[in-house]
Coordinates of C-alpha atoms in Angstrom, one line a residue:
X11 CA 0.0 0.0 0.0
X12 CA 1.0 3.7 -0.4
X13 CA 0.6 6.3 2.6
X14 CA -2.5 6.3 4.5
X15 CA -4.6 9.1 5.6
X16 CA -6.0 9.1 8.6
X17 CA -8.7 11.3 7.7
X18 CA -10.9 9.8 4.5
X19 CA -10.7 11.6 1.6
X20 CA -13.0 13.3 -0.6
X21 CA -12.5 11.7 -3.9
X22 CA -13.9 12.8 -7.1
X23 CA -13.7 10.9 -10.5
X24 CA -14.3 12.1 -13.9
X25 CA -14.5 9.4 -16.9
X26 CA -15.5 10.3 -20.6
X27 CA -16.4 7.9 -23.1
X28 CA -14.4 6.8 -26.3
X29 CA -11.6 8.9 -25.4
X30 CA -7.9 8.4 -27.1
X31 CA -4.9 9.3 -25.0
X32 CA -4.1 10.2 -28.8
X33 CA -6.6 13.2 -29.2
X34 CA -5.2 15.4 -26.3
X35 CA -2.7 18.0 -26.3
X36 CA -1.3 16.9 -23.2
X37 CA 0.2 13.6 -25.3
X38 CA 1.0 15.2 -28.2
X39 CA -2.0 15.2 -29.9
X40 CA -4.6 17.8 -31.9
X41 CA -7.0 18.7 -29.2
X42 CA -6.9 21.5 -26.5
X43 CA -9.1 21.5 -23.6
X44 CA -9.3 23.7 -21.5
X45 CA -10.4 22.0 -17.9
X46 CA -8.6 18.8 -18.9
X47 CA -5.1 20.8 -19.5
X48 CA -6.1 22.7 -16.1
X49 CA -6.3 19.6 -14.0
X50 CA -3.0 17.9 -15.8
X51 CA -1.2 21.1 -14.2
X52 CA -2.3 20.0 -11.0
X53 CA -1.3 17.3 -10.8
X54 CA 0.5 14.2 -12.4
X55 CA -0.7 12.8 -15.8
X56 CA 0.2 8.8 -16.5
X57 CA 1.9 8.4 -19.8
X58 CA 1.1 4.7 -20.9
X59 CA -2.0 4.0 -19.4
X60 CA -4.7 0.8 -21.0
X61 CA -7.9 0.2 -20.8
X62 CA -8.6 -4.0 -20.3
X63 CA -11.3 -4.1 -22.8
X64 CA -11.8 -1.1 -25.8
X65 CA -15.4 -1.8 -25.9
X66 CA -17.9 0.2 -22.9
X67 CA -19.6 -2.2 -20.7
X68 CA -16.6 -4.8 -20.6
X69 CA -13.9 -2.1 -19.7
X70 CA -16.3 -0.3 -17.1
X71 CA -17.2 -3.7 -15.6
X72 CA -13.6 -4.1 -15.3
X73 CA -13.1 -0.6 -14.0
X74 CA -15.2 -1.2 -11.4
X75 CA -14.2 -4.5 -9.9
X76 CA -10.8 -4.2 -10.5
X77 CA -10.6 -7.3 -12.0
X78 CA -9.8 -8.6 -15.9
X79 CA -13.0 -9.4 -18.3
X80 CA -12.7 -13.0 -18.3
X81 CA -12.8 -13.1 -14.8
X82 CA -16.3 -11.1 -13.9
X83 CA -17.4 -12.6 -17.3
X84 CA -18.5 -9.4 -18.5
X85 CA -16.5 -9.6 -22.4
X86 CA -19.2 -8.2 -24.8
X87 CA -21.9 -5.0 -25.3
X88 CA -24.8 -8.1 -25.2
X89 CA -27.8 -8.9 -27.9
X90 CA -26.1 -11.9 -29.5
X91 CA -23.7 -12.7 -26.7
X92 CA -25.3 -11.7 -23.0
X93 CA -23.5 -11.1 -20.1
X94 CA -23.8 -12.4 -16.7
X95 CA -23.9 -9.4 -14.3
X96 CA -20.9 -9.2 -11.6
X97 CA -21.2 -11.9 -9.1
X98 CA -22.3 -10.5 -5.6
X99 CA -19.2 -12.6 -4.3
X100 CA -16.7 -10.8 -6.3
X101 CA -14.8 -7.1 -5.3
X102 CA -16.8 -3.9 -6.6
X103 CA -15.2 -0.7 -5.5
X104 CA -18.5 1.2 -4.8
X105 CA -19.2 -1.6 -2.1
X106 CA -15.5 -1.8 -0.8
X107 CA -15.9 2.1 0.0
X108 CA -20.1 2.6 1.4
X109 CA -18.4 -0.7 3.5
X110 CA -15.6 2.0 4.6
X111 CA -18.2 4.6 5.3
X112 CA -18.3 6.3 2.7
X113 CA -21.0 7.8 0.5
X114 CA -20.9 6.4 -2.8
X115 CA -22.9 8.4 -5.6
X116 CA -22.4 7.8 -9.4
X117 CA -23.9 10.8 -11.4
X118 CA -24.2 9.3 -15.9
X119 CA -23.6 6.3 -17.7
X120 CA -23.1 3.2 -16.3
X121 CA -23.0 0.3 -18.5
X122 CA -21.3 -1.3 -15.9
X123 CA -22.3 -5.1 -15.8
X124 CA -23.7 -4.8 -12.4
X125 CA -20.2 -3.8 -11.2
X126 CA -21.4 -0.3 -9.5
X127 CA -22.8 -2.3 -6.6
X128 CA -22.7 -0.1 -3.4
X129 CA -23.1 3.0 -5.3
X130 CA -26.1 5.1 -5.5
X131 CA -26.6 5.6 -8.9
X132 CA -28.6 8.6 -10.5
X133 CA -31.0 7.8 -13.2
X134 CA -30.2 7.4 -16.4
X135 CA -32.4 9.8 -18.9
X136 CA -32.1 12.9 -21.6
X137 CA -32.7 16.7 -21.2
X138 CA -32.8 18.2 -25.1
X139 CA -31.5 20.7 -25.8
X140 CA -31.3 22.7 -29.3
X141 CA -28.2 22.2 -31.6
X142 CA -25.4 25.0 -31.4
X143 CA -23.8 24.3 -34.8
X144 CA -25.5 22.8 -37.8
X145 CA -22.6 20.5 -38.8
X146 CA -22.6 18.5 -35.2
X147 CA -26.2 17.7 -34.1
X148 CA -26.7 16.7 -30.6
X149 CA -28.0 13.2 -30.2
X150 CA -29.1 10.8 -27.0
X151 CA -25.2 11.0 -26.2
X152 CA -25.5 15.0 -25.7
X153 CA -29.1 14.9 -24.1
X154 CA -27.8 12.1 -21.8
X155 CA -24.7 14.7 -20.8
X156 CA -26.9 17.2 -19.8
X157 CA -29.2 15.3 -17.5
X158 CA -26.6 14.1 -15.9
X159 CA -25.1 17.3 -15.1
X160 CA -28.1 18.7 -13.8
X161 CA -28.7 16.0 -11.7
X162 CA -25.2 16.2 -10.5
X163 CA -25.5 20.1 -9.7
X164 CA -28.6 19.8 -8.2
X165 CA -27.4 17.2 -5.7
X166 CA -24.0 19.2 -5.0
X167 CA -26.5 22.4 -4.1
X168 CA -28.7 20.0 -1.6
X169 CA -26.3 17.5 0.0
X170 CA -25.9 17.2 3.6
X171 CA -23.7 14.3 4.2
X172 CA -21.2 14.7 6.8
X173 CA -19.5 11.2 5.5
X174 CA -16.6 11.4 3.3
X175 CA -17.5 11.4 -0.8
X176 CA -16.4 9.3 -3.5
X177 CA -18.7 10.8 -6.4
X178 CA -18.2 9.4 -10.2
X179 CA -19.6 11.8 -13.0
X180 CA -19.7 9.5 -16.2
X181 CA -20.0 11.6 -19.5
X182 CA -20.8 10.3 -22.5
X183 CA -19.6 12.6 -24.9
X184 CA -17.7 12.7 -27.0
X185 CA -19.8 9.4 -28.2
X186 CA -21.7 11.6 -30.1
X187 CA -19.7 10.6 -32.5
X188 CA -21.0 7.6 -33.5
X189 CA -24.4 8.7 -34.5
X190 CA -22.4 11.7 -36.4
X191 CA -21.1 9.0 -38.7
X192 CA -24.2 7.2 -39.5
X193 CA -25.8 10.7 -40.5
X194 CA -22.2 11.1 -42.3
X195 CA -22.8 7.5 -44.0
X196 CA -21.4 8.2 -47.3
X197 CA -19.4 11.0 -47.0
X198 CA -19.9 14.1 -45.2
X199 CA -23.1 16.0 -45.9
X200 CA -22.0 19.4 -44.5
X201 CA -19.0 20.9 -45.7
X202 CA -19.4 24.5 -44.9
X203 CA -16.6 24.7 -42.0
X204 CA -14.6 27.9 -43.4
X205 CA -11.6 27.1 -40.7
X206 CA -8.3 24.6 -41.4
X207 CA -9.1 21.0 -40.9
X208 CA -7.4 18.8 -38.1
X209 CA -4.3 16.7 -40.2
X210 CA -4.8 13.5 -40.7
X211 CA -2.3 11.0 -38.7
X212 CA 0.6 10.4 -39.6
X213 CA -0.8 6.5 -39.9
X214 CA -3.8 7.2 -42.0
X215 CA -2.8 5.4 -45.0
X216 CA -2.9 1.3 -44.0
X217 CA 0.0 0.7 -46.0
X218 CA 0.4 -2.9 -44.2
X219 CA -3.3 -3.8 -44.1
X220 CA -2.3 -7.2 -46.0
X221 CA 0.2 -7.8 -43.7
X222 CA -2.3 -7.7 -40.5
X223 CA -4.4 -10.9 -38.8
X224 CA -8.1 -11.7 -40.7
X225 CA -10.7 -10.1 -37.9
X226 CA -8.3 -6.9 -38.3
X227 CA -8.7 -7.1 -42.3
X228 CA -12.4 -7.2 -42.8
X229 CA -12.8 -5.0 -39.6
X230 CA -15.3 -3.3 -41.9
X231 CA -17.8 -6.6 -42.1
X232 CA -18.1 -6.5 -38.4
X233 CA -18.2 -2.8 -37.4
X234 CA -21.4 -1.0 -38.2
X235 CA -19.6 2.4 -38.0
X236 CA -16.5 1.4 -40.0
X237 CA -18.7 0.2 -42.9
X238 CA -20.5 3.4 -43.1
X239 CA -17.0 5.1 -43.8
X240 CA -16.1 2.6 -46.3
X241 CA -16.8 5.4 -49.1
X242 CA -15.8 8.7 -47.2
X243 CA -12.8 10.8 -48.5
X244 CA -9.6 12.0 -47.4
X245 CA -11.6 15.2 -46.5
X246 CA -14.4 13.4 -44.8
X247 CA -12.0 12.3 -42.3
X248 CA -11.1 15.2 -41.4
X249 CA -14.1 16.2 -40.8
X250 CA -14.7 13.6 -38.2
X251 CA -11.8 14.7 -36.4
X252 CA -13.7 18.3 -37.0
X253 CA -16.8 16.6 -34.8
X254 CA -14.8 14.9 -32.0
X255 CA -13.2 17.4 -31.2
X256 CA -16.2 19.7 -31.5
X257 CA -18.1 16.6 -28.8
X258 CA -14.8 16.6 -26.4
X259 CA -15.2 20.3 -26.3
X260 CA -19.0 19.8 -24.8
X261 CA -17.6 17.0 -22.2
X262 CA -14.7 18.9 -20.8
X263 CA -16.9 22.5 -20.6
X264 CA -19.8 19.8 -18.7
X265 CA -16.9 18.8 -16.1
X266 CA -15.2 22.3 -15.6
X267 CA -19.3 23.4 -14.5
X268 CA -19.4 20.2 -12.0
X269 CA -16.0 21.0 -10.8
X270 CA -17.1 24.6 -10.4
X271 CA -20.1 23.0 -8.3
X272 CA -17.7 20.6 -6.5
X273 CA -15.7 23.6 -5.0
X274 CA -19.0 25.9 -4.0
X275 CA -20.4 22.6 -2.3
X276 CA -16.7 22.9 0.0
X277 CA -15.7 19.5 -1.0
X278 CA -12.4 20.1 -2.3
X279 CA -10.3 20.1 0.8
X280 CA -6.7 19.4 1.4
X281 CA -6.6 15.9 0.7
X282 CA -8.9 15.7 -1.9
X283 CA -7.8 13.5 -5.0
X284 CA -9.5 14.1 -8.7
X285 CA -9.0 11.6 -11.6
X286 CA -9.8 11.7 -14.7
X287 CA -10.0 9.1 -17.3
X288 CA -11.9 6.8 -20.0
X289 CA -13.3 3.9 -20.6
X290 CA -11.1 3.1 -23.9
X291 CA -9.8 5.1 -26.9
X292 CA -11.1 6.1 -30.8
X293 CA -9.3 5.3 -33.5
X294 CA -9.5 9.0 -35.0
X295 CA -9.4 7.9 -38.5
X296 CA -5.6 6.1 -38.1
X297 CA -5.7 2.9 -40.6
X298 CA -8.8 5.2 -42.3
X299 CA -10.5 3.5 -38.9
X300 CA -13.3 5.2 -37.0
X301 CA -14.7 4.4 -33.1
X302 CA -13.5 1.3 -31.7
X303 CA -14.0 -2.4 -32.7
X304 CA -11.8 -5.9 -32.4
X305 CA -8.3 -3.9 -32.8
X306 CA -6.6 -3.9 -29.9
X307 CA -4.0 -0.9 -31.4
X308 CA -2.8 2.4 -29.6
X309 CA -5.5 4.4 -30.8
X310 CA -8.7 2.1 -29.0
X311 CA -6.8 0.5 -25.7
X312 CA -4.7 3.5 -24.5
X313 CA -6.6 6.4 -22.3
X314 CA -5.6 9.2 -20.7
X315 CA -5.2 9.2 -17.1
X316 CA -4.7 11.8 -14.6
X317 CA -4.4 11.9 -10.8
X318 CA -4.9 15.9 -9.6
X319 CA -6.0 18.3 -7.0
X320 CA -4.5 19.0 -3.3
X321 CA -4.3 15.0 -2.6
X322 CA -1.4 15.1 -5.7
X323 CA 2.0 16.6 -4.2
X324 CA 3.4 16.5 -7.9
X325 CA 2.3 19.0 -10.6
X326 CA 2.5 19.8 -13.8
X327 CA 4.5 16.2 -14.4
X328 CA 4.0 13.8 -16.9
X329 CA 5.1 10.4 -15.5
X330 CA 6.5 8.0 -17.4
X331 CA 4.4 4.7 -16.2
X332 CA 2.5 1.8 -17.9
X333 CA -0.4 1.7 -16.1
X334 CA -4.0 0.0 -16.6
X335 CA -7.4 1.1 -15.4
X336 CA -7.2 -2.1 -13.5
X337 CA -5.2 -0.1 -11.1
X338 CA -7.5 2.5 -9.7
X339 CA -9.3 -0.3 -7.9
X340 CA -6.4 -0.3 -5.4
X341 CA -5.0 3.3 -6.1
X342 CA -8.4 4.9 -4.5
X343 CA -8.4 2.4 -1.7
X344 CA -4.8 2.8 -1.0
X345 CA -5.4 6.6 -0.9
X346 CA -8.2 6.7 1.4
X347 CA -6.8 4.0 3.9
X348 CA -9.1 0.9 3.0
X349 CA -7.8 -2.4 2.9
X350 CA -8.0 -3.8 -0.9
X351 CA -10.3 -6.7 -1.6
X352 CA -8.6 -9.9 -2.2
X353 CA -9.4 -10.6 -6.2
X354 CA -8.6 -7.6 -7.9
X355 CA -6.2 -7.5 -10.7
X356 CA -4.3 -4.1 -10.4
X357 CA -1.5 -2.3 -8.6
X358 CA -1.5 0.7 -6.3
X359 CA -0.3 3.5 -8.0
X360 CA -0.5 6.0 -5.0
X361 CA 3.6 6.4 -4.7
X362 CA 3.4 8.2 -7.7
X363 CA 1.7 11.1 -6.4
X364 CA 4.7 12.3 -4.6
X365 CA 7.8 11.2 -6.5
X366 CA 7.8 7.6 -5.7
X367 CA 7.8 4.4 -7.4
X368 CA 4.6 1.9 -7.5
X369 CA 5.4 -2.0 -7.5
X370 CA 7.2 -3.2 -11.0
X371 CA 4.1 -4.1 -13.6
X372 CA 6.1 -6.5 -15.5
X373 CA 3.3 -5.9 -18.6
X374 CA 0.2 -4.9 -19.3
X375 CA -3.0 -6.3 -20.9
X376 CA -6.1 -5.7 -23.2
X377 CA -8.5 -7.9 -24.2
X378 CA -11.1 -8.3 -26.9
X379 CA -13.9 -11.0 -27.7
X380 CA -16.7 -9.5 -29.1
X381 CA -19.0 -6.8 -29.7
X382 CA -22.4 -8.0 -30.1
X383 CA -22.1 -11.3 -31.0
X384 CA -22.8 -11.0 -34.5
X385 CA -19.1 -11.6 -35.0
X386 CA -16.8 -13.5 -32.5
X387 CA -12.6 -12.7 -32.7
X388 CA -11.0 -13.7 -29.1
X389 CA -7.6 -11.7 -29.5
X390 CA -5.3 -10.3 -26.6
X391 CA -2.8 -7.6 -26.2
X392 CA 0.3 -7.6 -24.2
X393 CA 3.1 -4.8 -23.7
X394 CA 6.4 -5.1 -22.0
X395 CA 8.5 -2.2 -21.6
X396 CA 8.3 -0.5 -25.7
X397 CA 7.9 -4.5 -27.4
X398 CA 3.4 -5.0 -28.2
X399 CA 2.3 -8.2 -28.9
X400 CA -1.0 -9.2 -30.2
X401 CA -2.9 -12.4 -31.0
X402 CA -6.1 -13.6 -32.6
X403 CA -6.9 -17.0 -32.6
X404 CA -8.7 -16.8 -35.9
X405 CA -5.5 -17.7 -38.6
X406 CA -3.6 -17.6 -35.6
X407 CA -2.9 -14.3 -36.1
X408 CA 0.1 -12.4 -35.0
X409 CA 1.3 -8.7 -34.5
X410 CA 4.4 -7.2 -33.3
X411 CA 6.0 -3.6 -32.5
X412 CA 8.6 -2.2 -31.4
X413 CA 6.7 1.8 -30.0
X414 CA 10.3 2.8 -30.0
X415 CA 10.4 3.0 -33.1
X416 CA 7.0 2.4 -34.5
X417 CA 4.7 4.4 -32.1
X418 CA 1.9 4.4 -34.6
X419 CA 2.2 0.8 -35.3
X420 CA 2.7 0.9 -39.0
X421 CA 4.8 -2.2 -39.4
X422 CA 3.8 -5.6 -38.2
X423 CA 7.1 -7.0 -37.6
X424 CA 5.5 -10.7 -36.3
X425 CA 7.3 -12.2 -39.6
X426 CA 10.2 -10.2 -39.7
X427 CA 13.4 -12.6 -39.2
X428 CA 15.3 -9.9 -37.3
X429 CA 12.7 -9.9 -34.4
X430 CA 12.1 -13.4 -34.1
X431 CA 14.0 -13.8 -30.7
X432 CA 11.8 -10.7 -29.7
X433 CA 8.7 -12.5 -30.8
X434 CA 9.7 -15.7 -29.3
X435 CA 9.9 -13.8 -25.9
X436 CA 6.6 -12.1 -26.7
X437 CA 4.8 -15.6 -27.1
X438 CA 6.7 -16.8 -24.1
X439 CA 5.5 -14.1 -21.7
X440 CA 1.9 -14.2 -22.9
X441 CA 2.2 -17.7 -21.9
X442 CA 3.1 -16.6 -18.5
X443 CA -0.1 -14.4 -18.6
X444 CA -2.1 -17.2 -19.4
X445 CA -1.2 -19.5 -17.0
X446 CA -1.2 -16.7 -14.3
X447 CA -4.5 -15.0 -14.9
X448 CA -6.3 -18.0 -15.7
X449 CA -7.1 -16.7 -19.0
X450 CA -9.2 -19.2 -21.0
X451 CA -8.6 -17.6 -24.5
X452 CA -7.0 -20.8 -26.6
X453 CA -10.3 -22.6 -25.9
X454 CA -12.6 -20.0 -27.2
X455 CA -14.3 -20.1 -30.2
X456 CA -14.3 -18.1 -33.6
X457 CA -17.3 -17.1 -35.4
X458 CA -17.4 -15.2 -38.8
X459 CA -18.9 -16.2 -41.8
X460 CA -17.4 -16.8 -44.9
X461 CA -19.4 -13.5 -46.4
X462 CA -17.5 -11.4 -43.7
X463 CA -13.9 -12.4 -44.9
X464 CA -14.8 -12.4 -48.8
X465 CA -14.3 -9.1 -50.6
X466 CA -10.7 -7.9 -51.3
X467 CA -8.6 -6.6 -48.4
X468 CA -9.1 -2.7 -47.8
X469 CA -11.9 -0.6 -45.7
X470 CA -12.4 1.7 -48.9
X471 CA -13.4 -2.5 -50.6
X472 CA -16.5 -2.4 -48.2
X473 CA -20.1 -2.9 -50.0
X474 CA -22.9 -3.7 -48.5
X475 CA -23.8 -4.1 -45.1
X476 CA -21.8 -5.5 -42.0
X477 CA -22.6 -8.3 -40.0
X478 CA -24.6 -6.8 -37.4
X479 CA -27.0 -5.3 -39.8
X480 CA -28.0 -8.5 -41.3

């Protein structure tokens, strides 16, 4: 464990939805915001940090109960693969903490698996509200955003709790997005932006699509979303990256108002500890990719996390760390003084906060299985120091890279002679996290039909529908 407070600590946590690590300034990328940049300043931002699962409900399950998706079972969105919701017997944080005395309250999305036990959760609705720019309409995403922050004001302005808070605020946005696209399907319908357009990433072009495992080729025939790009242009893209942006802007205004709230309600004290994060990444149109579906690349598993406010000692700092979601599970319990549940899968990254160093992860994992069933690819992800490996077992397909040198994974390397020591390492480790997790991957099944792996390799090849439109 890190240092322990005597007193419990307020602790507030901000996640988003569909958020790249990639899209924000503060790694380098195209998009300024505001509060976000205010509360990386304030405290420490994690460099390399992954998500267990880039789909929602699997990665928030596993938020939640700190544990990987094939253990809580919770590995797909539902329809044509159901869930069983988090067993009572294993650890959820909201229960570890009202068990500590605290009061729990979750304020937005859940999609959680049943793994918010012990919180009190808000209901989930819509407030409409009228468009503000004709070329990014507001959908359930938005109106979803700002019921949830009135609910979340309104309870800031009434509460009389003397226990110590752990509040969640889930946003949605900038998931907005995906219902941009499918009014978008085709190409871009409004063009009238007069300003530049985002660039495109420097790993746009899929140069090495040929050179990739099958589920990744024919991503296309099993994403809804990626099929409806299959005709956009060069320009179109852009646009997208026009909209997210335009969406992330709405999310990080929402939080700076609930911080604002959070302050006036005398909750930020001197021990209070923020976090922000998300649930998994966005592609943002690298490979000519949109949203998030059965690749487990940079773009989708790796999320920005930041640890801020008066509980942080460092500020201003990016920390160089590889770090999973898995690991605020124990972080927030170490922080506040409350013994860990035995069960949970992560590591307690509270020595960061002022200068120390957490226990050694030795790697760090993603997952992926399925969306909705429609299509089934089992594939894992595992990272060691700057050396990714991923597998799928459909064609017993193989990826390597070396983020050294290849940080927008442009070159599968798997069958390159000169890194076949490296690869023989990589299957030898993933081994090891096989046979330590318990991980039943090599005996689950594949399922895609011959019509999803027919028409010649390339997104742009897409006709027709995908799978889960049939």
């Amino acid at each position: 464990m890190g240092s322990v407070l005597v007193k419990k600590p307020n602790i507030l946590v901000f996640v988003l939805d569909q958020l790249s690590f990639r899209a924000l300034d503060l790694y380098g990328g195209y998009c300024s915001m505001p509060f976000i940049t205010s509360l990386a300043k304030d405290g420490i931002t994690v460099s390399d940090c992954y998500c267990s699962y880039p789909l929602c409900q699997p990665s928030r399950a596993s938020l939640w109960s700190g544990q990987y998706p094939h253990r809580n079972k919770v590995w797909s969105n539902g329809r044509q693969c159901p869930i069983t919701p988090l067993d009572e017997s294993y650890p959820a944080l909201g229960q570890t903490f009202s068990d500590a005395g605290y009061e729990c309250r979750h304020f937005g999305k859940k999609h959680d698996g049943g793994a918010l036990r012990g919180f009190i959760c808000s209901a989930e609705d819509e407030q409409r509200i009228p468009d503000d720019n004709p070329l990014f309409p507001y959908n359930m995403d938005t109106y979803a955003d700002v019921y949830t922050v009135g609910q979340t004001l309104r309870y800031l302005e009434e509460r009389n709790d003397d226990r110590p808070l752990l509040m969640v605020v889930d946003l949605i946005n900038p998931h907005n997005i995906c219902g941009w696209i499918g009014l978008n399907k085709g190409g871009v319908k409004n063009k009238s932006y007069d300003g530049p357009l985002p660039p495109l990433p420097e790993n746009f072009y899929f140069d090495d699509i040929g050179n990739r495992p099958l589920p990744v080729q024919y991503l296309c025939c099993s994403h809804v979303r990626q099929s409806q790009v299959s005709q956009w242009k060069e320009e179109d893209f852009q646009y997208y990256l026009l909209a997210y942006r335009y969406y992330l802007e709405k999310a990080d205004t929402d939080m700076k108002r609930v911080y604002d709230a959070y302050v006036s309600a005398g909750l930020l004290n001197d021990d209070t500890l923020i976090v922000f994060t998300s649930d998994h990444g966005d592609n943002i149109t690298a490979r000519r990719s949109v949203t998030k579906q059965v690749t487990l690349y940079e773009e989708v598993t790796r999320v920005p996390l930041v640890f801020s406010g008066p509980g942080v000692k460092r500020k201003d700092c990016m920390v160089h760390q590889c770090a999973s979601l898995l690991d605020i599970f124990p972080t927030l319990a170490s922080y506040a003084g409350i013994d860990e549940p035995d069960g949970t899968d992560g590591i307690d990254l509270t020595p960061l906060f002022d200068g120390g160093n957490p226990e050694e992860r030795e790697y760090v994992v993603s997952q992926w299985y399925t969306e909705w069933g429609y299509t089934i690819s089992p594939g894992r992800m595992i990272r060691k120091g700057d050396i990714k490996y991923i597998c799928y077992l459909e064609g017993c397909g193989e990826e390597l890279y070396d983020l050294s040198r290849d940080p927008y994974e442009m070159t599968n390397l798997a069958r390159d002679p000169s890194y076949s020591q490296v690869l023989d390492e990589m299957r030898n480790l993933f081994a090891k996290y096989i046979s330590e997790s318990g991980d039943p991957f090599y005996s689950l099944s594949v399922k895609a039909d011959r019509r999803w792996r027919c028409h010649d390799i390339g997104y742009d090849k897409h006709t027709g529908p995908s799978a889960p439109e049939v």
